[in-house]
Each structure stands twice: as C-alpha cells, then as structure tokens.
Coordinates of C-alpha atoms in Angstrom, one line a residue:
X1 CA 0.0 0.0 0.0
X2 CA 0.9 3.8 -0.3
X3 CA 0.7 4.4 2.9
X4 CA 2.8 1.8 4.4
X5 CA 5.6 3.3 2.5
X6 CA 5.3 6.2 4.6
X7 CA 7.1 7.2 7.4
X8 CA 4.4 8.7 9.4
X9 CA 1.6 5.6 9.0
X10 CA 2.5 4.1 12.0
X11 CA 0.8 7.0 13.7
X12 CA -2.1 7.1 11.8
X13 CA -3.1 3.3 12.0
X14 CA -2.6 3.4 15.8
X15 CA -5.0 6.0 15.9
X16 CA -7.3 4.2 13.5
X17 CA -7.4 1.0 15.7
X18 CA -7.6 3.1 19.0
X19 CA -11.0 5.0 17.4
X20 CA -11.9 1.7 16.0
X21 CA -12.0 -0.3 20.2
X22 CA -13.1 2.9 21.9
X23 CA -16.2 2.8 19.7
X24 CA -16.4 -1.2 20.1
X25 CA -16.3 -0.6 23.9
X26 CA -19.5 1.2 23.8
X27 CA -21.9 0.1 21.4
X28 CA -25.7 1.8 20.8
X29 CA -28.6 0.5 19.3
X30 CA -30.4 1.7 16.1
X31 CA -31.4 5.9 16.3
X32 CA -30.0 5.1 20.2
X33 CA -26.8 6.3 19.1
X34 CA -26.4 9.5 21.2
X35 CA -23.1 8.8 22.7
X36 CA -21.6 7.6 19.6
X37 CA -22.7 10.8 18.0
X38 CA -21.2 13.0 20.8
X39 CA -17.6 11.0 20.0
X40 CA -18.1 11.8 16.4
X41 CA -18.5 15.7 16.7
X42 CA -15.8 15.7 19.1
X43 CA -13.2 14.1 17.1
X44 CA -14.5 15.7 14.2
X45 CA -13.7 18.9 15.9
X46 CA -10.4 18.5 17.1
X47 CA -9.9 17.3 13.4
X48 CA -10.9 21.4 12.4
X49 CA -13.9 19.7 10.3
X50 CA -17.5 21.3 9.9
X51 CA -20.0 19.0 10.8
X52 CA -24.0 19.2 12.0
X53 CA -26.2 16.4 13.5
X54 CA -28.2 14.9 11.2
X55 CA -31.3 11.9 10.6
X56 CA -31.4 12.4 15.2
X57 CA -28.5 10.5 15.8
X58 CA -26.4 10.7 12.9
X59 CA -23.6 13.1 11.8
X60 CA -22.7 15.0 8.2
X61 CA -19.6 16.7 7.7
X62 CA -17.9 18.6 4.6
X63 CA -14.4 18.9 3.8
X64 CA -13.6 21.2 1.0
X65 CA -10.4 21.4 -1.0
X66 CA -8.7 24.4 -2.3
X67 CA -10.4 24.3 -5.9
X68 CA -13.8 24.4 -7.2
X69 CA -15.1 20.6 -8.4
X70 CA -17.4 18.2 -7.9
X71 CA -18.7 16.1 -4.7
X72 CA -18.4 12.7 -3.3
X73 CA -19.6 11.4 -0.1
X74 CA -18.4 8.8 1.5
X75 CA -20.6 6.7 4.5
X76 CA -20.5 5.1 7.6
X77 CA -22.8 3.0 9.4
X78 CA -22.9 3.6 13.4
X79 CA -25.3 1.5 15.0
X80 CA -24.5 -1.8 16.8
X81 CA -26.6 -4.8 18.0
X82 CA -28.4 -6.3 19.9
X83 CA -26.1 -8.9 20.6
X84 CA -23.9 -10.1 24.1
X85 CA -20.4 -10.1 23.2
X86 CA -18.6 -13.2 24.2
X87 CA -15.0 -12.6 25.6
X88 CA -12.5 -13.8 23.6
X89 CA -8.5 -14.4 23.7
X90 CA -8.6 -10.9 21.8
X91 CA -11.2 -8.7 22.5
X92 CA -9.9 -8.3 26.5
X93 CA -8.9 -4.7 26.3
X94 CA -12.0 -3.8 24.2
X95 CA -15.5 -6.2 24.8
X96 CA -18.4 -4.2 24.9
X97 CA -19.0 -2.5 28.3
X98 CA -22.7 -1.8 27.2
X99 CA -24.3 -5.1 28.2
X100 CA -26.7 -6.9 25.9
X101 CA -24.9 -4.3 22.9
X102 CA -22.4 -5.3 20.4
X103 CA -20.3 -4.3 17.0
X104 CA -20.8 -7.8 15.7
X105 CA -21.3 -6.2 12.0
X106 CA -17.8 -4.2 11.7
X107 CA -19.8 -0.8 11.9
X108 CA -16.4 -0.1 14.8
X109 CA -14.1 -0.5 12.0
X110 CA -16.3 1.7 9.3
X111 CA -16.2 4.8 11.8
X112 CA -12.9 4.2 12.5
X113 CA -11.8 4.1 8.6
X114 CA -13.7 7.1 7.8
X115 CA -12.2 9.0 10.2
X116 CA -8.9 8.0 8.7
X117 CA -9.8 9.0 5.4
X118 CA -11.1 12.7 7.0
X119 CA -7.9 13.2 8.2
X120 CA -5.8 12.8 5.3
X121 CA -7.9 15.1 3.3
X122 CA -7.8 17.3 6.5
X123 CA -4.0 17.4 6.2
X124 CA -3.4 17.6 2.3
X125 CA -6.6 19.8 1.7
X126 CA -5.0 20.6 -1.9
X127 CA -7.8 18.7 -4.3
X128 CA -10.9 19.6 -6.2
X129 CA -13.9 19.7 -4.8
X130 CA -16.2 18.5 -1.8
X131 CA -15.6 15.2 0.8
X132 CA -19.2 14.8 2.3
X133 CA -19.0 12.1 5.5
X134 CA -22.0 10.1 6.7
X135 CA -21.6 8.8 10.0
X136 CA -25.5 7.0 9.6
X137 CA -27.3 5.9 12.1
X138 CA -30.0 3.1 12.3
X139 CA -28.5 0.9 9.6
X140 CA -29.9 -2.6 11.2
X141 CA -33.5 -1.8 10.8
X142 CA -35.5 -1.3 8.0
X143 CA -36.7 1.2 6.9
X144 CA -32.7 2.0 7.9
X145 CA -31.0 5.8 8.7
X146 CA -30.4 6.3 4.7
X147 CA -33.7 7.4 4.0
X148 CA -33.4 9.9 6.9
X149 CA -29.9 11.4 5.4
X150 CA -31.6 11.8 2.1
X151 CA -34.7 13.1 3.3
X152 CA -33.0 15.7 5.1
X153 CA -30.8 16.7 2.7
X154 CA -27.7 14.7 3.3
X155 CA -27.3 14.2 -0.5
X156 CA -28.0 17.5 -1.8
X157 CA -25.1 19.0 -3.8
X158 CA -23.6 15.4 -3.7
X159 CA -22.2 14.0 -7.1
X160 CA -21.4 10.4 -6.2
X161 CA -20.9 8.1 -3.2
X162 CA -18.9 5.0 -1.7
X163 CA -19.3 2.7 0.9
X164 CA -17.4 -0.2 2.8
X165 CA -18.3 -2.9 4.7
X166 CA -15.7 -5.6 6.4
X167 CA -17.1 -9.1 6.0
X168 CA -15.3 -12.5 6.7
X169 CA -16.6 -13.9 3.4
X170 CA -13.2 -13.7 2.1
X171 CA -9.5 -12.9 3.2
X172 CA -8.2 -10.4 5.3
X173 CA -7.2 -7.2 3.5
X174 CA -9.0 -8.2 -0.2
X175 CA -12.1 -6.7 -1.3
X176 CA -15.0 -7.1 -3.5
X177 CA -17.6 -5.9 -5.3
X178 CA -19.4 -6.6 -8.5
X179 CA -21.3 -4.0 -11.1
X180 CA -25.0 -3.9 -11.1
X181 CA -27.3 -5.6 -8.9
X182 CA -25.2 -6.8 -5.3
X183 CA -26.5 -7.0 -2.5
X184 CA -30.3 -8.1 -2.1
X185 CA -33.7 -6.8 -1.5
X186 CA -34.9 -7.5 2.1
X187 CA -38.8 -7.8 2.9
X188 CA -40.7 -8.7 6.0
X189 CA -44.1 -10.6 5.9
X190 CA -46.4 -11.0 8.9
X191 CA -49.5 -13.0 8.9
X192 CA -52.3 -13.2 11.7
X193 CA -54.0 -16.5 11.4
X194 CA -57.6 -16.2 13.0
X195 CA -59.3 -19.3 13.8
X196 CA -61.9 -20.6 16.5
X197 CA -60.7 -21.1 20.2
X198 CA -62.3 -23.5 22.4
X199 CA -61.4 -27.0 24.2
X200 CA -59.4 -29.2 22.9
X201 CA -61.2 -32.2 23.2
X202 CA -64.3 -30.5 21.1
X203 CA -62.5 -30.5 17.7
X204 CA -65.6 -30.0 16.0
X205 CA -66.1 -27.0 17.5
X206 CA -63.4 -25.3 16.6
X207 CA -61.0 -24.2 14.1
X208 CA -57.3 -24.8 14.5
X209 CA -55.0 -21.6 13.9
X210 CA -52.2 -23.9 14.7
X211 CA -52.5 -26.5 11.9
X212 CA -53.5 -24.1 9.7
X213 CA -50.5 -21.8 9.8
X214 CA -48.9 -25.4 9.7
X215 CA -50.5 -25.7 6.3
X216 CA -49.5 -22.4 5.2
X217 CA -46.2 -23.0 5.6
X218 CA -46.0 -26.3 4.3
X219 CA -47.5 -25.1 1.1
X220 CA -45.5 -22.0 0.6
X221 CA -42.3 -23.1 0.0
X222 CA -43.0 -26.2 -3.1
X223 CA -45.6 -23.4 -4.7
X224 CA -42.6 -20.7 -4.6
X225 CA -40.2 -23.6 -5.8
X226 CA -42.6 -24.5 -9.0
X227 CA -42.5 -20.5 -10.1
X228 CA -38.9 -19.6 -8.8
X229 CA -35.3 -20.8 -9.3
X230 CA -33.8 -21.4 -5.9
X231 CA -30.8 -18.9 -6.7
X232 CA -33.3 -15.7 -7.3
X233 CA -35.4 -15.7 -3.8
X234 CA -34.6 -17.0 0.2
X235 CA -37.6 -17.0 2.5
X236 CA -37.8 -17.9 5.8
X237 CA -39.9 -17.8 9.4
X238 CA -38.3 -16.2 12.2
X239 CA -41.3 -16.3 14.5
X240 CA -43.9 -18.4 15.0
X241 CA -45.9 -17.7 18.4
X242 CA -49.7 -18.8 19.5
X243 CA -51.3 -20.4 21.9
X244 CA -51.4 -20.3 25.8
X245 CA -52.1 -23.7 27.9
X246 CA -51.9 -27.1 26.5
X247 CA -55.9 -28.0 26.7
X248 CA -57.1 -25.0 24.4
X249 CA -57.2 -24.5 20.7
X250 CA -55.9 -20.8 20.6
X251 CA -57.9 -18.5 18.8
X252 CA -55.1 -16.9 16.7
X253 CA -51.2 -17.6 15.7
X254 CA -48.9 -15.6 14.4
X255 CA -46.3 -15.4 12.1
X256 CA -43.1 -13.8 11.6
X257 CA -40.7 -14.2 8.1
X258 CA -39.0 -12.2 5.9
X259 CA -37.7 -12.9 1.9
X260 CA -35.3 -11.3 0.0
X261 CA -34.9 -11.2 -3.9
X262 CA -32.8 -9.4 -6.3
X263 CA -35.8 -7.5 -8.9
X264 CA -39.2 -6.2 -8.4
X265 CA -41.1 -9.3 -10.7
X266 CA -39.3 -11.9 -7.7
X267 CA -40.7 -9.8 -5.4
X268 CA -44.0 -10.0 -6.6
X269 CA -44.5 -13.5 -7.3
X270 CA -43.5 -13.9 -3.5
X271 CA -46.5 -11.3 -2.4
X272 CA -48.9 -13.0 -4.8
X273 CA -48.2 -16.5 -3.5
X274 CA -48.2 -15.8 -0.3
X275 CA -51.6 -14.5 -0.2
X276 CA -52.5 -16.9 -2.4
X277 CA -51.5 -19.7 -0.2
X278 CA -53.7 -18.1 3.1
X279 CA -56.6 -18.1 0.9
X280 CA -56.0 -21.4 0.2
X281 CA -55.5 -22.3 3.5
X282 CA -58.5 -20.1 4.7
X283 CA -60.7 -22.1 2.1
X284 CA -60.1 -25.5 3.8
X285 CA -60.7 -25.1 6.9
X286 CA -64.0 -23.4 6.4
X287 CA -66.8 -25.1 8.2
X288 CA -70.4 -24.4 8.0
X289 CA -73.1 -23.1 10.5
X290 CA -73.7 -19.5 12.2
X291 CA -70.9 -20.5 15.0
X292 CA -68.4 -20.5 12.2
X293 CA -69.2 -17.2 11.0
X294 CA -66.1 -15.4 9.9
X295 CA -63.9 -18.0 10.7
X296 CA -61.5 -18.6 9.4
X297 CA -59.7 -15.6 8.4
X298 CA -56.1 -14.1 8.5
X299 CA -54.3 -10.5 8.3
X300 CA -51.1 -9.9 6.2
X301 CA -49.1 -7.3 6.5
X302 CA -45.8 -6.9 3.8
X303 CA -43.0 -4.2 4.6
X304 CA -40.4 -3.5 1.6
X305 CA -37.5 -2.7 3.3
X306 CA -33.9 -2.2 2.1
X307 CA -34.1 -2.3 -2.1
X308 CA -31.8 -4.2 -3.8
X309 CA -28.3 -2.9 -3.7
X310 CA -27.1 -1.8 -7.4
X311 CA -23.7 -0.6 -7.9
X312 CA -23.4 1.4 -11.1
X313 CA -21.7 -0.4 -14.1
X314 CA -19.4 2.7 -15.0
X315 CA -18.3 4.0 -11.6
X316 CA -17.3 -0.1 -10.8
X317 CA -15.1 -0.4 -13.5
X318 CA -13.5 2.8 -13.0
X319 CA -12.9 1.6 -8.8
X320 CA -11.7 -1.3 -10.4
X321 CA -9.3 0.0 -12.8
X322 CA -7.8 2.9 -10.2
X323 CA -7.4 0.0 -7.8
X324 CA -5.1 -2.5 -10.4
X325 CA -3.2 0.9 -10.7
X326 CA -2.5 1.8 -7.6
X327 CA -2.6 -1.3 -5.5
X328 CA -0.9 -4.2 -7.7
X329 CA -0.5 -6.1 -4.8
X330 CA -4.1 -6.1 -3.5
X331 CA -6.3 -8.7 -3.9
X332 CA -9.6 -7.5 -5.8
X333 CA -12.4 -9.7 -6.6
X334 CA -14.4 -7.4 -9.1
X335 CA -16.9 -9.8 -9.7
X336 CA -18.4 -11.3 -6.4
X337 CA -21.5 -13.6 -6.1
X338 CA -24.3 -11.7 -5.6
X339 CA -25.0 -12.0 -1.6
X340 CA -28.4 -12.7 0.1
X341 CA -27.2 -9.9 2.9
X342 CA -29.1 -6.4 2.6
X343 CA -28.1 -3.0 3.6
X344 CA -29.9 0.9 3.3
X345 CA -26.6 2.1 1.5
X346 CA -29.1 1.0 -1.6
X347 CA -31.3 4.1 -1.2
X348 CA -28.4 6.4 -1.6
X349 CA -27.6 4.1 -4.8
X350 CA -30.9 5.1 -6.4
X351 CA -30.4 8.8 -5.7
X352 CA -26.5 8.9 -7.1
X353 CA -24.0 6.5 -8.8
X354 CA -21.5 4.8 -6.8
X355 CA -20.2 1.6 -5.3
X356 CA -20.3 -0.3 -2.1
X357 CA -17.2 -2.0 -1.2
X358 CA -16.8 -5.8 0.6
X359 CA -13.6 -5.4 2.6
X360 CA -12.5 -9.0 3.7
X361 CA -11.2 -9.9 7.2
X362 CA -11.1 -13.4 7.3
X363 CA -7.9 -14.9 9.1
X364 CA -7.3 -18.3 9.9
X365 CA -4.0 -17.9 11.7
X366 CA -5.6 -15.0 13.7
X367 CA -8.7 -17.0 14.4
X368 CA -11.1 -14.4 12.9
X369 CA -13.2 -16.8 11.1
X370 CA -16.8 -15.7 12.9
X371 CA -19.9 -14.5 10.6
X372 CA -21.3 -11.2 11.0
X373 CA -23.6 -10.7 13.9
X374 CA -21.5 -13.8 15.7
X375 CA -21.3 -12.9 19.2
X376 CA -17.5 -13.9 19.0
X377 CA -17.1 -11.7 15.5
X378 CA -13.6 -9.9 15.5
X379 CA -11.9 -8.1 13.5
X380 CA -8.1 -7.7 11.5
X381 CA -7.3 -4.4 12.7
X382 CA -4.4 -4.4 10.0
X383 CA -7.1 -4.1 7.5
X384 CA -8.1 -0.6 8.8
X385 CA -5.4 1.3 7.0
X386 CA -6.0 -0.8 4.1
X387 CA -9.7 0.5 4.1
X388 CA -8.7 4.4 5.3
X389 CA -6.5 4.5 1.9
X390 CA -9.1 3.0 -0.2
X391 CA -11.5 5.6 0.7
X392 CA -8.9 8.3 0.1
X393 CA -7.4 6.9 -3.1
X394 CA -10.3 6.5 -5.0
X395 CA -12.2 9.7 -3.5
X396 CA -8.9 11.5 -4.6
X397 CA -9.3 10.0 -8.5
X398 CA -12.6 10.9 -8.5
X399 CA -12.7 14.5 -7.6
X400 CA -9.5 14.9 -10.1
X401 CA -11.3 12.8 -12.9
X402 CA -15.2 12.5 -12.8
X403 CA -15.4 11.6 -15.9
X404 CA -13.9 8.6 -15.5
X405 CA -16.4 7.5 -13.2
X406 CA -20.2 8.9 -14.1
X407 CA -22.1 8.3 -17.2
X408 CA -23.3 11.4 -19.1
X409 CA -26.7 10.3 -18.7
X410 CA -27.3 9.4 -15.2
X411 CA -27.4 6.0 -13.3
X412 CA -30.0 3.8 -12.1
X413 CA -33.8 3.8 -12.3
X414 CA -34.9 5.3 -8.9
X415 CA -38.1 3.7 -9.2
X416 CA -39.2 3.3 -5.3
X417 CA -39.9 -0.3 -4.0
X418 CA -43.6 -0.1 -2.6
X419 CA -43.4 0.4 1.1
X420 CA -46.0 -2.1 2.4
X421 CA -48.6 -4.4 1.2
X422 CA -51.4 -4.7 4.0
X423 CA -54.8 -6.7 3.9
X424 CA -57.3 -7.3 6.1
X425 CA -59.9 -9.9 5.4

C-alpha cells in the first residue's frame, strides 16, 4: 500500500485501531446512538472539520479542497446490535461495556476508517472539490438511517458516493464488489391467522389456527419452488408464536418471516403467493353453520425494506481500474456472487451512482473466522489502514477525474420499491 511506505503511517493506523475499540467498547442500538454521536463531533472537531447532527443520531460533515469541483460522499454506518459479546482471547482490552450491545457487523471499524480517510484530506486539503462524511445511524433496521440522510438533505449538492463494509466472506485485506445488482432486497411478511378457540377435546367445534398456519407454511415453500429458481429468492420464518395452555385451541397464531430477492417481478411473485396460499388455507378449513361465521380468516401485512443494492456499471469499472493501478499487490475480486445480505446504502444508490465495497477480514492464523452478527465476531485491525487508503485513493481519482467515473446520462432507475402491502380480510 501507499501508505505503508510512509514514514508517518504508523501513527495514523494506531490511531485508527484506537478509534476503531473505543467505539467497540460502547456500542448503541439503532437511532439510540447519542453517545456515539457525541464521539463523532468531538473528534471531528479536534480534526478542524465542519460538521452538523443529522437523521437524530447521525452526523454530516464537509471537507472542502482548495479548488472548485465536484462532490463525493463517503458513509459510515454507526449502529451496533443487539447482541452479548462473548470474551474472547482478543477482545480483552475492548468487549463491549454496554451489556446486551455489540459491533458484531464491523460498523467499529467503518467509523474508525472514515475517520482516517477525513484526516488525510484534512491534512493535504489541496484537491478539487467536496468530501461529504456520513456517519449513519440506524443501519440494522429497515426502513434503515439512509432514507433519513436523504430526506434531510444529506445528499443535496452530492455527485457520487462510496461505501465499505468488512465481511469474513473472504481474506483479510481483499475486497470485493461486482457491477450492477449486489446485495439483495430485504422484505418482511407477517401474517395473523384467526381461527376458532375452544377446548381441545371438542375439535368439532373449533377451528385450529395452529394447523393451519402449519399448512400455510407447508404449502408456501414447493408453490414458490414450482415458479422460482432457488438462486433468485430466500424465504424464511423467524417467528412463529400462538397459543397459551396445552388443553385450548388458541384463537389466533402468528407469524413472523422475511424474503429477500434481487428485482421487483421476484418480489412480486413472492407477495402474490403468499396471499394466495392463506386463501387457500382459509378455504379449507372453512366449516359451515352461524358458529363459524367469519372463521376462518387471517391479516397480512408486507413491509419493503432495504431495495436491492445496485452498484453502477461505469463507476465499478473505473474503482476497479484505479485499484489495479495503484494497489498491484491487492487482492480484488471485481466480480463477487451476488450475496443474500441487505443494507440501506441502496437508497443512496438510487439517488446517485456509486459503489459499495466488501472489505475482507477473514484470518485463519488470527482465528477471525466468525460470521457477521457472531457474538464472538472480531476483527483484522491491520485491514483498517487498508480501508482508510481506499477511501482516500479513489475519492482522490474521483474529484481529479469524474469523468472517469459517471455516465453522461445518469445512473440507475430510482423507481421506489412499494413500502407495504397490507390486507385485512
């Protein structure tokens, strides 16, 4: 890398890995991020960088070089989860202190890598142009913090915009990324099934919530498996809750489960069929007589959350091309399997063109080999340099040569994803 070559690096990575565990050491939840906001105005002030509070708990900051040009921002997640950290042989000096709270997602390591870009452009302010920073909040849970930067006018004036996430999906110090569609749509479904409580030794009586959301379920998954190919769609039940005492039929059940899906048409199918299977369902276990009288029945309610992630075609190839340039020796994987995971740094991709960035930390002789959201998940500090100069490299290129990077005439259809899809029989 660039910077290892310099002199005064060592400095600057300490104090990347020292942001990086104070913030792991005191995690906040989603738009609960009030302390983590305080630690990012002050450090932002001792850095000599404009900033304001934005979306509640989040924070947007400009630095602005010496010449007129354009402007790219570059974001940060802040949030953590709810998660309890397990101690490790390497997380002594920095486990969470906020009990039930955890960085298990790497959102430590994105603060502390934006802050290392901001202070190199802080220090050599002699480029083109704008540096917008996001420090989001609220990036866990749909509808997610993006929405709130945008609607608030985190955007405005902005030309382009990168992101970076560390994942263990591949070694420590590579990254990834692939044009066009990336990272997946995420959607929530939950269904009320309403049936007939009574005694459990007068079946007759009564209609079973219980084996009918059985049914449901059983039926869903062949009927989306007849119109789907496994590879475009994953559905799944978190939640499945009903029922009080062993000798009563319960009058309703309820159910929790989420999909995600890569286009709108997946999407869809997926609504359609899984209405289409309660109504099914509902049909069968009608019964006849005034007793039964609007029994059976169910609610659905559908939330689109995140869309699906798009990077666009032109700015990916140029990231890709800077990076061969500058960084012969890193490992790039420029075209990545599409990934089932979901993030909000897709609404900002349907406002302006950009990239989001998979920065691998997987290490075997380290023993950081935990998924994302793992209560043991860790971290390769060394990679928090690489990340910082990434950032900078390519934000550099950019405001020196947009060209290279935008298309003439725009970037991806910002058609919105429908919010939610709710019926009540």
């Amino acid at each position: 890398m660039l910077l290892r070559e310099n002199p005064s690096t060592e400095a600057l990575e300490a104090w990347i890995i020292q942001l990086r565990r104070e913030f792991h050491r005191y995690p906040e939840l989603s738009f609960e991020e009030y302390e983590t906001q305080k630690k990012i105005l002050k450090i932002l002030g001792e850095l000599g960088v404009e900033a304001r509070k934005i979306a509640d708990t989040g924070v947007l900051a400009s630095i602005r070089g010496t010449l007129p040009g354009p402007c790219i921002a570059l974001r940060s997640d802040t949030d953590g989860l709810q998660v309890q950290e397990e101690l490790t042989e390497r997380n002594t000096d920095y486990i969470s202190r906020n009990d039930g709270i955890m960085h298990a997602c790497g959102h430590d390591g994105h603060m502390a890598m934006l802050f290392g870009a901001a202070r190199l452009f802080q220090e050599n302010r002699n480029f083109p142009g704008e540096v917008r920073l996001i420090f989001q909040p609220a990036e866990e849970i749909p509808p997610g913090g993006s929405e709130r930067v945008i609607a608030e006018g985190g955007l405005e004036g902005v030309d382009a915009i990168m992101g970076m996430h560390i994942f263990t999906n591949h070694e420590s110090g590579s990254v990834g990324f692939r044009p066009g569609p990336f990272m997946a749509s995420t959607n929530r479904f939950e269904v009320i099934v309403k049936g007939k409580g009574g005694h459990i030794s007068k079946p007759e009586s009564c209609i079973d919530p219980v084996r009918m959301a059985t049914d449901f379920l059983s039926n869903l998954y062949p009927a989306l498996k007849k119109q789907l190919e496994s590879d475009k769609y994953i559905v799944g039940v978190g939640r499945i809750r009903g029922g009080a005492q062993f000798n009563r039929v319960p009058d309703t059940v309820e159910i929790l489960g989420s999909y995600r899906t890569f286009d709108r048409e997946t999407t869809d199918i997926i609504d359609r069929t899984i209405k289409e299977c309660l109504d099914e369902v509902v049909k069968r276990y009608a019964k006849p007589g005034e007793e039964f009288s609007g029994f059976p029945d169910y609610e659905l309610d559908i939330l689109h959350g995140y869309p699906v992630l798009v990077n666009n075609p032109k700015f990916t190839s140029a990231v890709n091309s800077k990076l061969q340039e500058s960084f012969p020796e890193l490992t790039v994987y420029p075209e990545l399997e599409k990934t089932f995971a979901a993030e909000d740094f897709a609404s900002y991709l349907q406002k302006v063109p950009g990239i989001f960035i998979s920065l691998g930390t997987l290490n075997q002789e380290k023993k950081i080999v935990e998924i994302n959201h793992s209560c043991k998940f860790d971290i390769d500090e060394e990679i928090l340099v690489t990340g910082t100069e990434i950032f900078y490299t390519l934000s550099l290129d950019f405001l020196k040569n947009p060209e290279k990077y935008l298309n003439s005439q725009g970037c991806f259809n910002t058609e919105p994803l429908r919010k939610s899809l709710k019926i009540d029989r």
